[in-house]
GROMACS .gro file of C-alpha atoms in nm:
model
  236
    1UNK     CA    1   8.142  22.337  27.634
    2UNK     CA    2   8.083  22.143  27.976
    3UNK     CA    3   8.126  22.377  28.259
    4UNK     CA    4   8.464  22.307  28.490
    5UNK     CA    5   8.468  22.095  28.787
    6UNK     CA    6   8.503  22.423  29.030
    7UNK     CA    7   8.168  22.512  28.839
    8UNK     CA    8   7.991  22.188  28.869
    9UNK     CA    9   8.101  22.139  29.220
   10UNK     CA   10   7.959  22.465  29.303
   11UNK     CA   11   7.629  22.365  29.149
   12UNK     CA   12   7.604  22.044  29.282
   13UNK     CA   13   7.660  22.191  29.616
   14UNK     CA   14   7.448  22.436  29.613
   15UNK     CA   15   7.170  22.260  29.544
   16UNK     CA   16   7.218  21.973  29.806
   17UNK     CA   17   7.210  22.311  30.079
   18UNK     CA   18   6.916  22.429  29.931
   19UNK     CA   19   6.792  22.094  29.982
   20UNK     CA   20   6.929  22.062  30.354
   21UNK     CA   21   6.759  22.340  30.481
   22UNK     CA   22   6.405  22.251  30.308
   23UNK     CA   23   6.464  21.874  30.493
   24UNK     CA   24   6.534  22.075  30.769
   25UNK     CA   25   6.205  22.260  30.726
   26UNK     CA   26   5.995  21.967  30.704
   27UNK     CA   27   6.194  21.842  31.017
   28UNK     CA   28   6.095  22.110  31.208
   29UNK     CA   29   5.692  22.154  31.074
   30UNK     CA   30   5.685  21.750  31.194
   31UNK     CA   31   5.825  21.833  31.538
   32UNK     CA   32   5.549  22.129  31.544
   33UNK     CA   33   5.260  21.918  31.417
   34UNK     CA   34   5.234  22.150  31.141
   35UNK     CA   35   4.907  22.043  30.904
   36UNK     CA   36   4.916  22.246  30.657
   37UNK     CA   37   5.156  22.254  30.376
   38UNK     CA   38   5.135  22.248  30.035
   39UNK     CA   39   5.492  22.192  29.882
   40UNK     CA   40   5.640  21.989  29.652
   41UNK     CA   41   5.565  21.633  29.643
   42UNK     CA   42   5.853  21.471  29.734
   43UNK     CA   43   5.819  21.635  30.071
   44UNK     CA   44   5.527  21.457  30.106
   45UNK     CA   45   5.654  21.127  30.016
   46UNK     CA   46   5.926  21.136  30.304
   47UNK     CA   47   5.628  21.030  30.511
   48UNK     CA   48   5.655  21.310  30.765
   49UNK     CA   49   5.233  21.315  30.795
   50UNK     CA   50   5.302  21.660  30.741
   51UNK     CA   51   5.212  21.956  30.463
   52UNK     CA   52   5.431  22.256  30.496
   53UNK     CA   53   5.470  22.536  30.295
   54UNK     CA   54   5.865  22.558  30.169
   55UNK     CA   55   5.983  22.887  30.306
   56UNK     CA   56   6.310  23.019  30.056
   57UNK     CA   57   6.409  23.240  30.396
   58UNK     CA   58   6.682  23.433  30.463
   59UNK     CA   59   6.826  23.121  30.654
   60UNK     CA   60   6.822  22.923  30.282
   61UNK     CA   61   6.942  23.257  30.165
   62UNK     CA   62   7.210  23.237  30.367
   63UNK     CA   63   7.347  22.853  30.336
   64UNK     CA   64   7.305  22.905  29.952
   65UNK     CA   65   7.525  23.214  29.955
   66UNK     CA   66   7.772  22.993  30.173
   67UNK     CA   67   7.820  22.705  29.981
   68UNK     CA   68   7.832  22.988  29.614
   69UNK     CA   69   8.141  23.148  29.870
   70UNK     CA   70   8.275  22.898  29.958
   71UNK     CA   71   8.308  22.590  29.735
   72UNK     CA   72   8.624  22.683  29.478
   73UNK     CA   73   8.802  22.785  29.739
   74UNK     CA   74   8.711  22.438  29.909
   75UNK     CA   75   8.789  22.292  29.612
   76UNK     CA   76   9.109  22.452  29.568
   77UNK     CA   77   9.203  22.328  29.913
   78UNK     CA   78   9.110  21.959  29.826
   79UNK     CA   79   9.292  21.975  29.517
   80UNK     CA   80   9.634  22.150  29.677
   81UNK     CA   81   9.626  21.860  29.994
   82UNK     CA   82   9.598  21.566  29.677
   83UNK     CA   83   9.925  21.780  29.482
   84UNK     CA   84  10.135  21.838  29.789
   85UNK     CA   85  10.035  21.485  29.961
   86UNK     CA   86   9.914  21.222  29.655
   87UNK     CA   87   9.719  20.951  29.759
   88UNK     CA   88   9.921  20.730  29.514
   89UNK     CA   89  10.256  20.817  29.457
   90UNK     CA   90  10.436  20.687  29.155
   91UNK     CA   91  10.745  20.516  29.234
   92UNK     CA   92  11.047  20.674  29.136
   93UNK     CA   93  11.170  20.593  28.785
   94UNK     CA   94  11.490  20.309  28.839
   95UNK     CA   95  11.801  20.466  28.691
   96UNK     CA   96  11.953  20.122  28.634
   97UNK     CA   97  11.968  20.010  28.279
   98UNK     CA   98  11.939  19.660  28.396
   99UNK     CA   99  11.575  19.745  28.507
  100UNK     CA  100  11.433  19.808  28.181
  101UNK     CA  101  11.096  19.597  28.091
  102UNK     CA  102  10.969  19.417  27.804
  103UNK     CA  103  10.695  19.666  27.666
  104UNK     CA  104  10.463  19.369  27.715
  105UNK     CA  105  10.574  19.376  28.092
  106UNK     CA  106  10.339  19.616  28.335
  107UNK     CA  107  10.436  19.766  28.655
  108UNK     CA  108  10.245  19.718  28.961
  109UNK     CA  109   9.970  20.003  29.053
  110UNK     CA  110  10.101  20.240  29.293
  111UNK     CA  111   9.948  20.219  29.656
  112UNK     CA  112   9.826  20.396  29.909
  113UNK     CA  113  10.024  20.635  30.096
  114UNK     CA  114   9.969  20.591  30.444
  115UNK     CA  115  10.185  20.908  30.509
  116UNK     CA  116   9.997  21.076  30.285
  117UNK     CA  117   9.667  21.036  30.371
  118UNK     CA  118   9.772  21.072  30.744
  119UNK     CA  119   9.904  21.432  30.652
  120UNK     CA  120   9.610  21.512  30.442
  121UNK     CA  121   9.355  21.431  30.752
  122UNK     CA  122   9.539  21.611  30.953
  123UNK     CA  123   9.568  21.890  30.804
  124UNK     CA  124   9.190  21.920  30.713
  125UNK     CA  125   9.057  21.805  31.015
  126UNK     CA  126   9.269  22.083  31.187
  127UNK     CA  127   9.338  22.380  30.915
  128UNK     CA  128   9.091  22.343  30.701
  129UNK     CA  129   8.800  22.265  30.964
  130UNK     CA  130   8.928  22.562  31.135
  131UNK     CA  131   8.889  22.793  30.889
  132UNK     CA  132   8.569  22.686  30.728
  133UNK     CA  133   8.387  22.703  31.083
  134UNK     CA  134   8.515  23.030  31.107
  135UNK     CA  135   8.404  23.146  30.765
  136UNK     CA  136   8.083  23.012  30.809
  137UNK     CA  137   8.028  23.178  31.145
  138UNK     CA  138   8.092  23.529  31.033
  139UNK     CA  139   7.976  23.481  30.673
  140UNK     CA  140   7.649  23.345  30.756
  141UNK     CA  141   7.582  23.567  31.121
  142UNK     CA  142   7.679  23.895  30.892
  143UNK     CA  143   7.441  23.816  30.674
  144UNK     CA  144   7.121  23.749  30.947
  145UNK     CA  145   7.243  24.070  31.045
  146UNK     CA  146   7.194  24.237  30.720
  147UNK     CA  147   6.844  24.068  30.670
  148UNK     CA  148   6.645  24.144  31.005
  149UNK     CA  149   6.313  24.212  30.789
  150UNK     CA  150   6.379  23.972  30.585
  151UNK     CA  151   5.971  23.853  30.490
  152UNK     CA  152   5.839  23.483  30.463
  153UNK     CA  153   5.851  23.424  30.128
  154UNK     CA  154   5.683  23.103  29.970
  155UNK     CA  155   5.714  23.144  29.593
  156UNK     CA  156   6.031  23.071  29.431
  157UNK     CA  157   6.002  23.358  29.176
  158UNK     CA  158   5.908  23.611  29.470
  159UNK     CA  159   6.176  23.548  29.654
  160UNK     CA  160   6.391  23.563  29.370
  161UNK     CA  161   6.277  23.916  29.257
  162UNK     CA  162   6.309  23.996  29.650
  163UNK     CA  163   6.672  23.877  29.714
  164UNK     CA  164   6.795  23.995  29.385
  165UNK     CA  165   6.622  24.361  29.469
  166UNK     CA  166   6.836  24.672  29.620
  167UNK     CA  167   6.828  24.697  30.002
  168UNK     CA  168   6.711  24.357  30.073
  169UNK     CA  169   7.063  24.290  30.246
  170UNK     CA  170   7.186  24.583  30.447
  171UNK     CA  171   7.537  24.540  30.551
  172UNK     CA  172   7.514  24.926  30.723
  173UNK     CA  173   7.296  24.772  31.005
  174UNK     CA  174   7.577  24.484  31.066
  175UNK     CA  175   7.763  24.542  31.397
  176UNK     CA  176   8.084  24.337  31.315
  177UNK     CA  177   8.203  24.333  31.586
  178UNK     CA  178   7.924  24.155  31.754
  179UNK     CA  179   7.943  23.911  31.475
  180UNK     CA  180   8.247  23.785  31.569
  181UNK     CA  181   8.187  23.755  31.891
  182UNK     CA  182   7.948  23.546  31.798
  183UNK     CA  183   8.142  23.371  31.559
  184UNK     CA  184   8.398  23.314  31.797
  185UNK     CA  185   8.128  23.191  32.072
  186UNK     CA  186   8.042  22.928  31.835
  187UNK     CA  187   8.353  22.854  31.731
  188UNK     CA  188   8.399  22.543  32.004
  189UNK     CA  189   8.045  22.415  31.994
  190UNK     CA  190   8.037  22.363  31.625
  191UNK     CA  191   8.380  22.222  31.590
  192UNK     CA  192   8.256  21.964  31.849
  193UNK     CA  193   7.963  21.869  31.700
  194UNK     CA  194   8.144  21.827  31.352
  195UNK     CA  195   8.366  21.619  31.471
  196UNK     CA  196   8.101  21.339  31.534
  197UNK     CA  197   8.067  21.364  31.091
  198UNK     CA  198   8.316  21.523  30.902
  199UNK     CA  199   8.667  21.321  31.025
  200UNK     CA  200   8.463  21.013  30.921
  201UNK     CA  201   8.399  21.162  30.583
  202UNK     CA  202   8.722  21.271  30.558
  203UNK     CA  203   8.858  20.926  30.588
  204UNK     CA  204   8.640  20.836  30.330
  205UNK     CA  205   8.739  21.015  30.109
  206UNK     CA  206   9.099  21.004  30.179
  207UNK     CA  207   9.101  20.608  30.139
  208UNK     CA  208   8.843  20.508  29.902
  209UNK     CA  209   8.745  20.875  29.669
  210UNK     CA  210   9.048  20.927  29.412
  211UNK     CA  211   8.907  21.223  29.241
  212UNK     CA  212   8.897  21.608  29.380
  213UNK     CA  213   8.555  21.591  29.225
  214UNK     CA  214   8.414  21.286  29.357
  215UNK     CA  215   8.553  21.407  29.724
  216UNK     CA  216   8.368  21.718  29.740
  217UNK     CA  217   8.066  21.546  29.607
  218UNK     CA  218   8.076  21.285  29.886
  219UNK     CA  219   8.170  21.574  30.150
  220UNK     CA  220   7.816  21.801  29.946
  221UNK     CA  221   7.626  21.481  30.009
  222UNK     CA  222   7.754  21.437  30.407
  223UNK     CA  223   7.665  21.838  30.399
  224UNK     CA  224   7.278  21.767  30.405
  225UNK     CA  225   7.284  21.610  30.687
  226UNK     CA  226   7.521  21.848  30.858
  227UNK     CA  227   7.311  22.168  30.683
  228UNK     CA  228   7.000  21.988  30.810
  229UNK     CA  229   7.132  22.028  31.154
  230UNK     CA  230   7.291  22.361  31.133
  231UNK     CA  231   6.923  22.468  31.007
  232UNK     CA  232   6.724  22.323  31.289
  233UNK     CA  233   7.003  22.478  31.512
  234UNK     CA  234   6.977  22.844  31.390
  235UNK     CA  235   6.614  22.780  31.339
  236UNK     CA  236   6.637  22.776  31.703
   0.00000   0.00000   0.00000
């Protein structure tokens, strides 16, 4: 049985943040003139003239645990603004009895809702942008928190057994209070710098992407390049 969209999304997403942050990583061991790294080859095929050795940190940790978090409900959210506000509206059934068609006749295709799709921006690009900066913020900061000696791990399978072992995130050492005051000292800068990306993408997907799925696989895609710089950002 094919796993449900929610699931698929998740996965999908998931792996494109995973994927952000190691882009991010060779980013940042170009920048640095880094020379040695020994990492997978398609890393090397970018053309960065660089080798690097893929760290899964507690920063990848982190953005993976994120986007696990925080997809359905993203999902959810896509799929409630496309009920309440459809992109394409059927027109209302015609109640005269002088209006009924030959079954060979077909009616027109419903169009875009200009309404609609103004709502629907709105509403994420306000709401839902809102929230998610907010979630991300204190989800992620509570989290670098909980993982101050975190190690540098370069195998896949060590890091594995290492995130998946008992005290390797500490939420007794998180001050959450400071958290969100940093969350909400972040708040502004990040909701600025999203809004050079994510209203675009939002219009794309508003106008051209009919499906809930294929919307949050466009907005997973637009998400590297955002998690790539959100990665060099905290990197920093």
């Amino acid at each position: 049985m094919a796993p449900s969209p929610i699931v698929q999304a998740t996965l999908q997403s998931s792996l494109l943040a995973a994927l952000s942050n190691i882009l991010a990583q060779a980013i940042a061991a170009h920048r640095n003139n880094v020379s040695k790294f020994l990492g997978p080859s398609f890393i090397r095929a970018l053309g960065f003239g660089v080798r690097l050795n893929v760290a899964f940190s507690a920063l990848m940790f982190q953005f993976v645990v994120f986007t696990i978090v925080s997809t359905p409900p993203n999902f959810l959210w896509q799929d409630f603004l496309e009920s309440a506000f459809p992109a394409y509206p059927s027109p209302p059934a015609s109640k005269s009895p002088d209006s009924k068609k030959s079954p060979s006749s077909s009616s027109p295709p419903p169009k875009l809702s200009l309404t609609n799709t103004i709502l629907k921006f709105v509403l994420d690009q306000t709401v839902g942008a809102a929230l998610n900066t907010l979630l991300f913020s204190t989800f992620t900061r509570s989290l670098r928190h909980a993982m101050l000696d975190a190690p540098r791990i370069t195998s896949l399978p060590s890091a594995a057994k290492y995130w998946s072992s008992a005290g390797a995130v500490d939420f007794t050492a998180v001050d959450f209070a400071l958290v969100w005051a940093e969350a909400k000292a972040e708040f502004w800068p990040f909701i600025i710098a999203g809004a050079k990306l994510w209203p675009a993408v939002s219009l794309v997907n508003f106008t051209l992407i009919k499906s809930v799925q294929g919307r949050n696989l466009v907005g997973a895609l637009a998400g590297v390049a955002w998690g790539v710089y959100v990665s060099l950002a905290m990197a920093n």
